[in-house]
PDB file of C-alpha atoms and ligand atoms in Angstrom:
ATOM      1  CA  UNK A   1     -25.329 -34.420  31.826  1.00 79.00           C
ATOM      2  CA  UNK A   2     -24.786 -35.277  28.301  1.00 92.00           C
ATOM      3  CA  UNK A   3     -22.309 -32.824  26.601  1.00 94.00           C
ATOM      4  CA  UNK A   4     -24.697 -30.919  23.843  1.00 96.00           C
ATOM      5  CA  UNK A   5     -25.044 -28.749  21.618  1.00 95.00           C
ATOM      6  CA  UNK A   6     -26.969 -26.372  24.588  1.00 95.00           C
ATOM      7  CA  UNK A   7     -24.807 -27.710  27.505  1.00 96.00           C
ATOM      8  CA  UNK A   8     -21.323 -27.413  26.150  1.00 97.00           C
ATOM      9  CA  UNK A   9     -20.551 -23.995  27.209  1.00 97.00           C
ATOM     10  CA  UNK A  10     -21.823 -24.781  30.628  1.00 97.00           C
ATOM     11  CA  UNK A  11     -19.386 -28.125  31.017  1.00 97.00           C
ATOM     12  CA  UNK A  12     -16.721 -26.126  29.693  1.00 98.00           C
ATOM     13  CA  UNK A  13     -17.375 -22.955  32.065  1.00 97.00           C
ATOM     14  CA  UNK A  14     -17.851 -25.157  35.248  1.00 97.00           C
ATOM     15  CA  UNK A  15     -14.442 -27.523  34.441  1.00 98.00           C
ATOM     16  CA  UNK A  16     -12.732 -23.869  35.657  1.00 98.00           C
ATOM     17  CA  UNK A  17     -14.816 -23.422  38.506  1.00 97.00           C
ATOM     18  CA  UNK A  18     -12.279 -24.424  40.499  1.00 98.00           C
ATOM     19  CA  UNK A  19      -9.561 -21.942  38.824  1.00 98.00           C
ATOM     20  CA  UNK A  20      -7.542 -20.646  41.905  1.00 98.00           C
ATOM     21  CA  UNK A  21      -7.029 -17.080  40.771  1.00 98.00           C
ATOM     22  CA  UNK A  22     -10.155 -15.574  40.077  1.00 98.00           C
ATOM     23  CA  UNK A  23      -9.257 -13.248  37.492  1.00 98.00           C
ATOM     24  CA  UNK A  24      -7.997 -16.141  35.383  1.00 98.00           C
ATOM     25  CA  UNK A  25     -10.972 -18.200  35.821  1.00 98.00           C
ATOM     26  CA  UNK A  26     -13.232 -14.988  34.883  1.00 98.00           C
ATOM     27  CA  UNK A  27     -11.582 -15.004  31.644  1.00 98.00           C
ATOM     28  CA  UNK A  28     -11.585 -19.074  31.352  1.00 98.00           C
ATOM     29  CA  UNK A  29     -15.336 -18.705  32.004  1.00 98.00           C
ATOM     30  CA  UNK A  30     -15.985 -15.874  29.276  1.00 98.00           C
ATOM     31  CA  UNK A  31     -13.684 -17.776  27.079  1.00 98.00           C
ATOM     32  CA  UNK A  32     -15.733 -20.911  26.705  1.00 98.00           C
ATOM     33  CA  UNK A  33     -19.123 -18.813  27.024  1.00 98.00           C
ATOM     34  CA  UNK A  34     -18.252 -16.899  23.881  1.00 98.00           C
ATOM     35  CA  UNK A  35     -15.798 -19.184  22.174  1.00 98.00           C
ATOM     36  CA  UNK A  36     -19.045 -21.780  22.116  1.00 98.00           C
ATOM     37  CA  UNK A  37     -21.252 -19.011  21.359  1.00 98.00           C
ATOM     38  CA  UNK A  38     -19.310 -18.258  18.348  1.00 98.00           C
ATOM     39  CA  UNK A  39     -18.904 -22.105  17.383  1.00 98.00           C
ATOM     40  CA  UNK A  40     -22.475 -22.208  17.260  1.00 98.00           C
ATOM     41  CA  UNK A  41     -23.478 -19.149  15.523  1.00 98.00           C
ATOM     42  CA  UNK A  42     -20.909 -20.514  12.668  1.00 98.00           C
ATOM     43  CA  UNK A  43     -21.479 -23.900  12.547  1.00 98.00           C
ATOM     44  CA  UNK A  44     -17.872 -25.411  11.111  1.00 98.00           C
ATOM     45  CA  UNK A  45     -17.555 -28.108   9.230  1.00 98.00           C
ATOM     46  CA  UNK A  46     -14.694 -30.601   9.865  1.00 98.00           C
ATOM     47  CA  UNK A  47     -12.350 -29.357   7.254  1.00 98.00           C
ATOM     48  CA  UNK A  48     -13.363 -25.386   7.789  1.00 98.00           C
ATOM     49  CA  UNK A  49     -12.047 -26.302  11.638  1.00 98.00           C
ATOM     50  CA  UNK A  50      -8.983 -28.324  10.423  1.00 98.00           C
ATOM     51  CA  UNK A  51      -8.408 -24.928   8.332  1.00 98.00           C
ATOM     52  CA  UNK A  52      -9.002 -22.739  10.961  1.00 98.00           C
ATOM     53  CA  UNK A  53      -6.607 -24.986  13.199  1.00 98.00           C
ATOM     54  CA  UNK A  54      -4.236 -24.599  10.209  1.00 98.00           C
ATOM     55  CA  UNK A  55      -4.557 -21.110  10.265  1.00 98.00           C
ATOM     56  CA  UNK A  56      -3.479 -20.377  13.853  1.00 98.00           C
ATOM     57  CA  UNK A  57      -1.184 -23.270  13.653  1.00 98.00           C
ATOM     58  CA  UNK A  58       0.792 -20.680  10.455  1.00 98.00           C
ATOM     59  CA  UNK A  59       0.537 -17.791  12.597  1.00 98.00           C
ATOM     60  CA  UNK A  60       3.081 -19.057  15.252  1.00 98.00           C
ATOM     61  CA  UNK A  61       5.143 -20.624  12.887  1.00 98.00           C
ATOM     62  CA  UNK A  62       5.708 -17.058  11.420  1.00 96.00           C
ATOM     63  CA  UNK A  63       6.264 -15.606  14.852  1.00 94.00           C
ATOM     64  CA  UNK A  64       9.855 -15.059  15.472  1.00 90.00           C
ATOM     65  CA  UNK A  65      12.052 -12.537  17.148  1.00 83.00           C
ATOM     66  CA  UNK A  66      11.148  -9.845  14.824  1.00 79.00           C
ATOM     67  CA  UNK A  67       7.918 -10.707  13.836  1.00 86.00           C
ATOM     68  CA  UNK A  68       5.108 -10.917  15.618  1.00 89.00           C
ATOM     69  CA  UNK A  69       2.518 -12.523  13.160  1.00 93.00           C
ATOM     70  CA  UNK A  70      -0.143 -12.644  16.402  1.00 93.00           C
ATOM     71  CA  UNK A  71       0.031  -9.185  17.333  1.00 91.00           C
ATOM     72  CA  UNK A  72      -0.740  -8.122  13.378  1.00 93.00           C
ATOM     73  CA  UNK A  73      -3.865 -10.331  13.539  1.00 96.00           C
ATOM     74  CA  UNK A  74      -5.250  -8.856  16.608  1.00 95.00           C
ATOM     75  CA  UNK A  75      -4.111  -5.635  14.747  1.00 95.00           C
ATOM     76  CA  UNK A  76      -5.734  -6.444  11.736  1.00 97.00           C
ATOM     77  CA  UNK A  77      -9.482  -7.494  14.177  1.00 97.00           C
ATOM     78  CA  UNK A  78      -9.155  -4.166  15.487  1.00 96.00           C
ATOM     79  CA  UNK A  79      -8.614  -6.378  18.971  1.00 96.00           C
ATOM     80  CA  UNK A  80      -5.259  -4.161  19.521  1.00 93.00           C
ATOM     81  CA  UNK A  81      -7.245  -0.957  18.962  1.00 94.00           C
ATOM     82  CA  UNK A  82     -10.540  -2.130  21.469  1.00 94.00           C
ATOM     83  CA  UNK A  83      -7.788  -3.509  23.952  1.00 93.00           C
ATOM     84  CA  UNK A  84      -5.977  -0.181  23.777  1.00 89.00           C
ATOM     85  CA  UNK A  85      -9.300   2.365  24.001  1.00 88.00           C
ATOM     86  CA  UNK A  86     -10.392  -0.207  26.998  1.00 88.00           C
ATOM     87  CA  UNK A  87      -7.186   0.471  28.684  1.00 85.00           C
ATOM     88  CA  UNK A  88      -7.061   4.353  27.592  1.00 78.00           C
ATOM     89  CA  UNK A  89      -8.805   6.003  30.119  1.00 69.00           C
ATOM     90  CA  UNK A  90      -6.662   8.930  30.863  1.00 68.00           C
ATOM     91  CA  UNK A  91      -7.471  12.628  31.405  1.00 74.00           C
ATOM     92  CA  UNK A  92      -9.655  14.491  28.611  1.00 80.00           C
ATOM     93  CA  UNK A  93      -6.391  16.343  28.317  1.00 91.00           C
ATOM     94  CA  UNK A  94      -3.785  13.573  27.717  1.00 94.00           C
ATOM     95  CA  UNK A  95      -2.301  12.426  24.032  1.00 96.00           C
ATOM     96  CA  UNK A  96      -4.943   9.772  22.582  1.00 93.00           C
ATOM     97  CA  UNK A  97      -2.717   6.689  22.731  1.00 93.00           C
ATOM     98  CA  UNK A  98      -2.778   4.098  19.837  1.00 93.00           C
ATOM     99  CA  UNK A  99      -1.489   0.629  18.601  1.00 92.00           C
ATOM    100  CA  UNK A 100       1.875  -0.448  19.380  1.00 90.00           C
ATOM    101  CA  UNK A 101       2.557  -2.283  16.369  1.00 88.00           C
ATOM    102  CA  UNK A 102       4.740  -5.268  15.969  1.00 82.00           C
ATOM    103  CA  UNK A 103       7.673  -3.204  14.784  1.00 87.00           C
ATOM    104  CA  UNK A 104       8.878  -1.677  18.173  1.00 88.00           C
ATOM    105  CA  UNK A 105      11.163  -4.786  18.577  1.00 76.00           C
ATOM    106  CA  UNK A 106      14.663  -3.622  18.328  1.00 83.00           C
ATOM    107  CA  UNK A 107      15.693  -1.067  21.326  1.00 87.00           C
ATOM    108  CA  UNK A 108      16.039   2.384  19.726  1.00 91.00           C
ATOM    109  CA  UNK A 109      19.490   3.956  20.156  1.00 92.00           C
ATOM    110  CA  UNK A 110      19.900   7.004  23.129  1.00 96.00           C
ATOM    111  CA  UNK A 111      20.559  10.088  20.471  1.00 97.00           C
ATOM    112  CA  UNK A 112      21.215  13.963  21.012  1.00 97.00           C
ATOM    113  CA  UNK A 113      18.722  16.594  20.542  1.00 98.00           C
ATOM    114  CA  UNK A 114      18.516  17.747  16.794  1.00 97.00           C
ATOM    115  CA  UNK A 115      19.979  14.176  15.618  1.00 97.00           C
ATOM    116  CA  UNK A 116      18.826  13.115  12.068  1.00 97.00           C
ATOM    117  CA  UNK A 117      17.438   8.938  12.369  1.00 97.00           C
ATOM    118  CA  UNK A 118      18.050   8.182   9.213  1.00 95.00           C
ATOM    119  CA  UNK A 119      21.598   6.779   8.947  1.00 93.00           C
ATOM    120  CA  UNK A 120      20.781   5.662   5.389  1.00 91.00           C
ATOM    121  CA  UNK A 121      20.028   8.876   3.408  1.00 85.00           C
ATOM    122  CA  UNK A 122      17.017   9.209   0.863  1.00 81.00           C
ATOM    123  CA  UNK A 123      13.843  10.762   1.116  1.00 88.00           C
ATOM    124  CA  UNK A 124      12.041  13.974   1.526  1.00 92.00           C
ATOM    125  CA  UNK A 125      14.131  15.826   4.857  1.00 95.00           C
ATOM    126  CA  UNK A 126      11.804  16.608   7.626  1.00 96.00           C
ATOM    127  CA  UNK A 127      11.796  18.104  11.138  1.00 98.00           C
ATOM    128  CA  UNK A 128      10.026  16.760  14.308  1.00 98.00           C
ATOM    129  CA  UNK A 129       9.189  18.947  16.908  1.00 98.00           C
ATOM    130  CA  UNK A 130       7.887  18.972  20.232  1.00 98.00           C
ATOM    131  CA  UNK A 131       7.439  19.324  23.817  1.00 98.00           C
ATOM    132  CA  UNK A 132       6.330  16.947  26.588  1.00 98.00           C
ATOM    133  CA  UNK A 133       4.429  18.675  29.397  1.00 98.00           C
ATOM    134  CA  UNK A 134       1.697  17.207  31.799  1.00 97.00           C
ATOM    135  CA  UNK A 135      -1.658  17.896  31.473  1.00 95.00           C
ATOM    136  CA  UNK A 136      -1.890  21.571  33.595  1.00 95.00           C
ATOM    137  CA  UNK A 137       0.889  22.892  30.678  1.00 96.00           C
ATOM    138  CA  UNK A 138       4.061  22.082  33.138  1.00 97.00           C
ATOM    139  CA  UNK A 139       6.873  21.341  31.010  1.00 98.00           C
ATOM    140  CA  UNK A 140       8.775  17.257  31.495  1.00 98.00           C
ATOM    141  CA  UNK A 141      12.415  17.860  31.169  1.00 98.00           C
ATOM    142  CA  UNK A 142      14.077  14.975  30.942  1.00 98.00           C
ATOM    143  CA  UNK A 143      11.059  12.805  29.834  1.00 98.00           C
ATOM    144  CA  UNK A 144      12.166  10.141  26.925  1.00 98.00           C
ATOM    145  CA  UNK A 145      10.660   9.994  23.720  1.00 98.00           C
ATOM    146  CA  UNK A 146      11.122   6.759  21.843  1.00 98.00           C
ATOM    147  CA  UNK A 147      10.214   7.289  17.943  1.00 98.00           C
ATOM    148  CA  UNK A 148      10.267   4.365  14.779  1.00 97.00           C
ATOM    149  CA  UNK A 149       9.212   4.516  11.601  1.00 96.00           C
ATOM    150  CA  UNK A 150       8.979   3.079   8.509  1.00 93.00           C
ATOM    151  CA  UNK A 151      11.439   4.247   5.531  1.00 90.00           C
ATOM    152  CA  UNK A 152      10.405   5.874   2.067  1.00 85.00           C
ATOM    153  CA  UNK A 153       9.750   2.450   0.917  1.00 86.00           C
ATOM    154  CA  UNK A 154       7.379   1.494   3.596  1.00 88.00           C
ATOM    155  CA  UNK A 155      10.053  -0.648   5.096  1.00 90.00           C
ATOM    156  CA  UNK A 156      10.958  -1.185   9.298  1.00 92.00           C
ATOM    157  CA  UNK A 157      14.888  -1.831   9.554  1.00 92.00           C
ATOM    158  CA  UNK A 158      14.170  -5.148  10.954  1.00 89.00           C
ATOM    159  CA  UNK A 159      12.290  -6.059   7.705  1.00 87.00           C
ATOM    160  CA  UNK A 160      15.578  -6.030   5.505  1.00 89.00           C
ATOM    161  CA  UNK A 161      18.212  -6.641   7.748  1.00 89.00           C
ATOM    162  CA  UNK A 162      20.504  -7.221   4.880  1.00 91.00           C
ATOM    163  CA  UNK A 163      20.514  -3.759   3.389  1.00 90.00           C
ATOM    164  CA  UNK A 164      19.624  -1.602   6.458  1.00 91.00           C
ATOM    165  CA  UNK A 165      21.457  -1.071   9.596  1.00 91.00           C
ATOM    166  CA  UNK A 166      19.317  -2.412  12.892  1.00 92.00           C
ATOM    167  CA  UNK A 167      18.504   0.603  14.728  1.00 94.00           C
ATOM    168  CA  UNK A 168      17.881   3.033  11.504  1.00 95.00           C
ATOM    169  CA  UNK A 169      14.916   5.461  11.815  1.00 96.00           C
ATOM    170  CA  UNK A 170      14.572   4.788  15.214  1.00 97.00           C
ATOM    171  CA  UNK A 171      15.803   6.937  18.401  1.00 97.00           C
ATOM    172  CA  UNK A 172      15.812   7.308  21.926  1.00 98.00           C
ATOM    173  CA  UNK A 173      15.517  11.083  22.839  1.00 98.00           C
ATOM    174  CA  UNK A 174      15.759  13.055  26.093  1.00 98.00           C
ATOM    175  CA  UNK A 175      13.512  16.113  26.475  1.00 98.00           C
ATOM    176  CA  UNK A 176      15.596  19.445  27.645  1.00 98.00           C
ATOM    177  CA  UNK A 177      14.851  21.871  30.482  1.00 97.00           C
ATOM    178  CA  UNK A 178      11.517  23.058  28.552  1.00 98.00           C
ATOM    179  CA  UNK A 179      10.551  19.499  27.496  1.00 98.00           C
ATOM    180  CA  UNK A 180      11.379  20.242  23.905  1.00 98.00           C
ATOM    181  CA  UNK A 181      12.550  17.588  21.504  1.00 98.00           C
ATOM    182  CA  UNK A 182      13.181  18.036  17.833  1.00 98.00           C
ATOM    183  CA  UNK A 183      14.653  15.279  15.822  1.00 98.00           C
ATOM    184  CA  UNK A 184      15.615  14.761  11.944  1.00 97.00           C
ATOM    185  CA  UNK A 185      14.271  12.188   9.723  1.00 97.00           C
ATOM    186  CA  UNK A 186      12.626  11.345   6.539  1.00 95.00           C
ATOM    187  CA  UNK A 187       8.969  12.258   5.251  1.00 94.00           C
ATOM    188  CA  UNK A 188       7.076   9.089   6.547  1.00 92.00           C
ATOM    189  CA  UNK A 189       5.214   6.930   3.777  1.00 92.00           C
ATOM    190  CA  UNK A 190       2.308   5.019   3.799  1.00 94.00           C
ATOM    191  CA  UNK A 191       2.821   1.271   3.867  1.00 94.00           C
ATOM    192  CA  UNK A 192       1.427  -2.001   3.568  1.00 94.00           C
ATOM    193  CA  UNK A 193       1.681  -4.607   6.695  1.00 93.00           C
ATOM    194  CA  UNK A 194       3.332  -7.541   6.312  1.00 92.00           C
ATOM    195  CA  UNK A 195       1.722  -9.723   4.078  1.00 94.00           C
ATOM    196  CA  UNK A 196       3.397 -12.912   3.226  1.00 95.00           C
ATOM    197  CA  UNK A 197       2.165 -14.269   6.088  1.00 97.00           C
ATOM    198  CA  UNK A 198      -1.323 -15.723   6.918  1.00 98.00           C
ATOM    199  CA  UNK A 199      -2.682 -12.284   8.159  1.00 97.00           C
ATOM    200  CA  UNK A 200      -1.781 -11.064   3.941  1.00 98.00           C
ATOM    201  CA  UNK A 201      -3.829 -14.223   3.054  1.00 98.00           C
ATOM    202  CA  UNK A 202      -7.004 -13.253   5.309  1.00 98.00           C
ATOM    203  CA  UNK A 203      -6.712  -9.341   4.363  1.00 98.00           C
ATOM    204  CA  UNK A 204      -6.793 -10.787   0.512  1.00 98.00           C
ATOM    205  CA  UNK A 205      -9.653 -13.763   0.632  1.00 98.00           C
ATOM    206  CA  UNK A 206     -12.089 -10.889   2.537  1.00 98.00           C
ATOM    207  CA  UNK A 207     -10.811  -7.926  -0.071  1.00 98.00           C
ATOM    208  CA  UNK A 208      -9.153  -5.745   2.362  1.00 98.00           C
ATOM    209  CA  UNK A 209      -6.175  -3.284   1.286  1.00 98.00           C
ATOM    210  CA  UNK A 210      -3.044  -3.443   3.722  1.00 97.00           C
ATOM    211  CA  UNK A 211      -1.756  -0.474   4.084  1.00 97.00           C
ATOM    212  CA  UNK A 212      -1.255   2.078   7.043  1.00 97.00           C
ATOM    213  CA  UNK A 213      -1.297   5.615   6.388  1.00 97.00           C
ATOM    214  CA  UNK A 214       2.059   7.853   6.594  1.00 96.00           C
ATOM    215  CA  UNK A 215       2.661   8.264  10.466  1.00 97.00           C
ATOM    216  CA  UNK A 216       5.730   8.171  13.290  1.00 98.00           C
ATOM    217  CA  UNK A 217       5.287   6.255  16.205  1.00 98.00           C
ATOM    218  CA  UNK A 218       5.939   7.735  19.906  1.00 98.00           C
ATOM    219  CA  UNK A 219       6.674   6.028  23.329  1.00 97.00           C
ATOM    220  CA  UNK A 220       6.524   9.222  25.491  1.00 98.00           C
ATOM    221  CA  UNK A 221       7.610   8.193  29.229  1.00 97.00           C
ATOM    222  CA  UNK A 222       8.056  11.010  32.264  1.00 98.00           C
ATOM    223  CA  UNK A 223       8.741  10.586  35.907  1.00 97.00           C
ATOM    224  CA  UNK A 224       5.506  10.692  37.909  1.00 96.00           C
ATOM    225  CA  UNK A 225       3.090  10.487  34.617  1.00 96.00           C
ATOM    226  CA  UNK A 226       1.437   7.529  32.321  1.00 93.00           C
ATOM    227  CA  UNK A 227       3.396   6.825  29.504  1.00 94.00           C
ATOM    228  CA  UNK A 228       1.925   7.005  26.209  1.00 94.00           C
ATOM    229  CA  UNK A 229       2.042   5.181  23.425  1.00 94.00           C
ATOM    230  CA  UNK A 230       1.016   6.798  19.804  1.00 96.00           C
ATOM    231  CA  UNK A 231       1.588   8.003  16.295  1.00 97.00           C
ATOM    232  CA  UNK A 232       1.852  11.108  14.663  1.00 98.00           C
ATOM    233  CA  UNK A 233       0.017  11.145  11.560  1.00 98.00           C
ATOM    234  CA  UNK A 234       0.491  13.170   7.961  1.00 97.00           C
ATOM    235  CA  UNK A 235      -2.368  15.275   7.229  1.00 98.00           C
ATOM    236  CA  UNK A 236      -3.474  14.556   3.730  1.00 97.00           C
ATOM    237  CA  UNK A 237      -1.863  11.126   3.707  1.00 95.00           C
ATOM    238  CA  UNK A 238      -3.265   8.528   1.781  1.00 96.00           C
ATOM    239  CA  UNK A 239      -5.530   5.901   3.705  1.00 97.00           C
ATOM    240  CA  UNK A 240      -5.939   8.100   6.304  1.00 97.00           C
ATOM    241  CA  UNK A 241      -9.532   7.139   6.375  1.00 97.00           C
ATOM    242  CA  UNK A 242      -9.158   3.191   6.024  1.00 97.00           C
ATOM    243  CA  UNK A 243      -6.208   2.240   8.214  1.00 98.00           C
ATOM    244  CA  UNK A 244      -5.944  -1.870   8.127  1.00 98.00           C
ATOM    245  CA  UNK A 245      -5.441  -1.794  11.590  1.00 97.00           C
ATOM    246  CA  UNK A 246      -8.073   0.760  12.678  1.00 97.00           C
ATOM    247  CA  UNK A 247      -5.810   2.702  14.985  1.00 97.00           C
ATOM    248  CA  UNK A 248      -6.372   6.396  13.395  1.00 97.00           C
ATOM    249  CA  UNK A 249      -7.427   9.322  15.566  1.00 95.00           C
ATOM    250  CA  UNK A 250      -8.321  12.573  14.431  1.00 96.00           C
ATOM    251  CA  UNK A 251      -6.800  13.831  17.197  1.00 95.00           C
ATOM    252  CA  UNK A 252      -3.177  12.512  16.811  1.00 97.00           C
ATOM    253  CA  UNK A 253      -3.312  13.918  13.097  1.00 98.00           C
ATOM    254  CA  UNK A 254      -0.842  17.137  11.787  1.00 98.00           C
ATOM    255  CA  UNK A 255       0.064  18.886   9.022  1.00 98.00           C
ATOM    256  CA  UNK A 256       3.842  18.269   7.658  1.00 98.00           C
ATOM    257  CA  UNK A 257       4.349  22.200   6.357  1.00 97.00           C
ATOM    258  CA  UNK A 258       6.587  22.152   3.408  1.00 97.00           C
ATOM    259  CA  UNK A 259       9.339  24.832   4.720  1.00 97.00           C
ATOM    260  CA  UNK A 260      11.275  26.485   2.087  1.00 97.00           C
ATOM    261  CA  UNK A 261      13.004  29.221   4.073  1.00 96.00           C
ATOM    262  CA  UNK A 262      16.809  28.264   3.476  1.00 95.00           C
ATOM    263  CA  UNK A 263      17.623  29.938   7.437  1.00 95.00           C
ATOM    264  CA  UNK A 264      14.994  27.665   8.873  1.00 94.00           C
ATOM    265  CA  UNK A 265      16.741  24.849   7.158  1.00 95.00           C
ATOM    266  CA  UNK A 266      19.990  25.581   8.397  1.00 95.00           C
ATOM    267  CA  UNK A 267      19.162  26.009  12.186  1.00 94.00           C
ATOM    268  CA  UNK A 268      17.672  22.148  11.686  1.00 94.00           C
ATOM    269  CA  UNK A 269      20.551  20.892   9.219  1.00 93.00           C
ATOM    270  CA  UNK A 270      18.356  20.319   6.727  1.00 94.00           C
ATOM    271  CA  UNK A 271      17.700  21.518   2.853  1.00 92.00           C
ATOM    272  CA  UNK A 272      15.047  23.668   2.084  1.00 95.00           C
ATOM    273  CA  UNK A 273      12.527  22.309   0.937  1.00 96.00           C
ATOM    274  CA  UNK A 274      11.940  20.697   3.717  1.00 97.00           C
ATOM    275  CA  UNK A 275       8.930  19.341   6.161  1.00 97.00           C
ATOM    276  CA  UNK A 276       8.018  20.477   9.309  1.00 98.00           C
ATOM    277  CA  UNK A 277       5.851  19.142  11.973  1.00 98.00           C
ATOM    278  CA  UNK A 278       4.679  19.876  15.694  1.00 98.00           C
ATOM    279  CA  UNK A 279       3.697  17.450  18.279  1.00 98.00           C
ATOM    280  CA  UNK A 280       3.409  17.904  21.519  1.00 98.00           C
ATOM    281  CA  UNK A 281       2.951  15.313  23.780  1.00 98.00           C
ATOM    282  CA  UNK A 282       0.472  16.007  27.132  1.00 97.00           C
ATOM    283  CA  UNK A 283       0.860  13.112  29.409  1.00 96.00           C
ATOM    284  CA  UNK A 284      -1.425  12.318  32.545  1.00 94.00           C
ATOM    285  CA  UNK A 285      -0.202  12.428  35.546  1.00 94.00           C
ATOM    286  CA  UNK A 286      -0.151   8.984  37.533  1.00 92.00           C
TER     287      UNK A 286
HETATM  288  C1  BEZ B   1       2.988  -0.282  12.576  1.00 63.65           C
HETATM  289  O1  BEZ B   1       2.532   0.830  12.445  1.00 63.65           O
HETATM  290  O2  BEZ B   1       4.186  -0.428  12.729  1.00 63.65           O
HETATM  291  C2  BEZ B   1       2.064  -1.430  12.483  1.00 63.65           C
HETATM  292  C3  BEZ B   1       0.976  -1.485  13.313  1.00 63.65           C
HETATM  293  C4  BEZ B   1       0.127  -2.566  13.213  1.00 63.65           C
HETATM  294  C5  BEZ B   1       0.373  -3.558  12.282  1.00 63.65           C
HETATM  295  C6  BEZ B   1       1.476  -3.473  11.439  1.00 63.65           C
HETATM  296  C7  BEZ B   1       2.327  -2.390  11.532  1.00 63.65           C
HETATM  297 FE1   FE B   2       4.181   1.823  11.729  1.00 63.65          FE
END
């Protein structure tokens, strides 16, 4: 049979018939069944397929150990988000999880109970706290909660590793006997992705804004239970309602109180004013 326009997918689909594992030759199959369907539905010139070629071909040559230019343009498809709801199928009761990011590349340092994360000063002070239980209520002592952010410029440590130590507003907490964790750091700010790369150039040829609205990200992990993977968000925070990457959820959303009782501020080690939020974390048990 001739390869065509109507058989292609088919030649394509059967060349993996013989695919020993059979989960890999699902996916082969559905590969060529939509990738063709696509192809055809778009028709491509040569030189839009050399450019699209050229596209992917600049997204790998921007990968490198810190960043992940891939992961931001599934972020950017909302392929990260769809991956992550397929995969989310936890209790009712459980912390919505979200995207990952391509940020959480640098191991966040083990730090005490109470610790501030910012080791370079500036910024509105604020206070994170918390507990981790399971979904019936039952507190998860000694569960860890992994947290990164970005800084009041919008910027990840590993994104100016000449002026910021590696390892700055990120930590590696332990939960106490009543699953609490509280933590120091600076007011998150909103923040555009990365976009010198050829994710910036797509978000600017189809008029799409970068930026991610104000939030702390959360690996929660506990013997026994799923771990989670999320954000907190700022209530009120700008793009709240347009996130480039989609990965908002009302439910993972708080208000950062502005605290300006001085006693309050001294049992945290803070200055009044400063900002307070709650988040507990419910995980699912496995
Ligand atoms: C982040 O929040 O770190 C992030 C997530 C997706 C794309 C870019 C940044
Ligand atoms: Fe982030």
């Amino acid at each position: 049979m001739d390869f065509t326009e109507q058989t292609s997918a088919k030649a394509v689909a059967d060349s993996f018939a013989n695919t020993p594992d059979p989960r890999l030759r699902q996916v082969l199959t559905s590969l060529a069944e939509h990738l063709h369907a696509f192809v055809r539905d778009v028709r491509p010139s040569m030189p839009e397929w050399e450019a699209a070629i050229g596209f992917l071909t600049a997204t790998g040559q921007m990968c490198s150990d810190t960043r992940q230019e891939f992961i931001l343009l599934s972020d950017v498809l909302g392929v990260s988000m769809l991956v992550e709801t397929l995969n989310d199928r936890h209790e009712q009761a459980a912390t919505d999880s979200t995207v990952l990011g391509p940020f959480h590349v640098v191991a966040s340092s083990a730090r005490e109970l109470g610790d501030s994360i910012d080791e370079v000063g500036g910024g509105q002070p604020c206070v994170v706290t918390g507990r981790v239980v399971s979904v019936d209520g039952t507190p998860l002592p000694g569960a860890t909660v992994d947290v990164w952010q970005a800084d009041a410029e919008g910027y990840y440590d590993v994104q100016c590793p000449d002026t910021v130590p590696e390892g700055n507003l990120r930590g590696l907490f332990t939960t106490d006997d009543e699953g609490g964790f509280h933590f120091r750091t600076v007011m998150p700010r909103h923040y555009p992705i990365p976009t010198d790369g050829p994710v910036g150039k797509l978000l600017a040829r189809s008029g799409r804004h970068p930026y991610r609205p104000p939030h702390i990200h959360f690996i929660a992990e506990a013997a026994g239970h799923h771990p989670v993977t999320t954000h907190v968000f700022v209530a009120g925070g700008e793009y709240l309602d347009s996130d480039a990457v989609f990965a908002v959820k009302q439910a993972l959303v708080r208000e950062f109180e502005e605290v300006h009782d001085p006693q309050q501020a001294d049992r945290h080690g803070v200055t009044a004013p400063f900002r307070h939020a709650r988040f507990d974390i419910v995980l699912a048990p496995a």
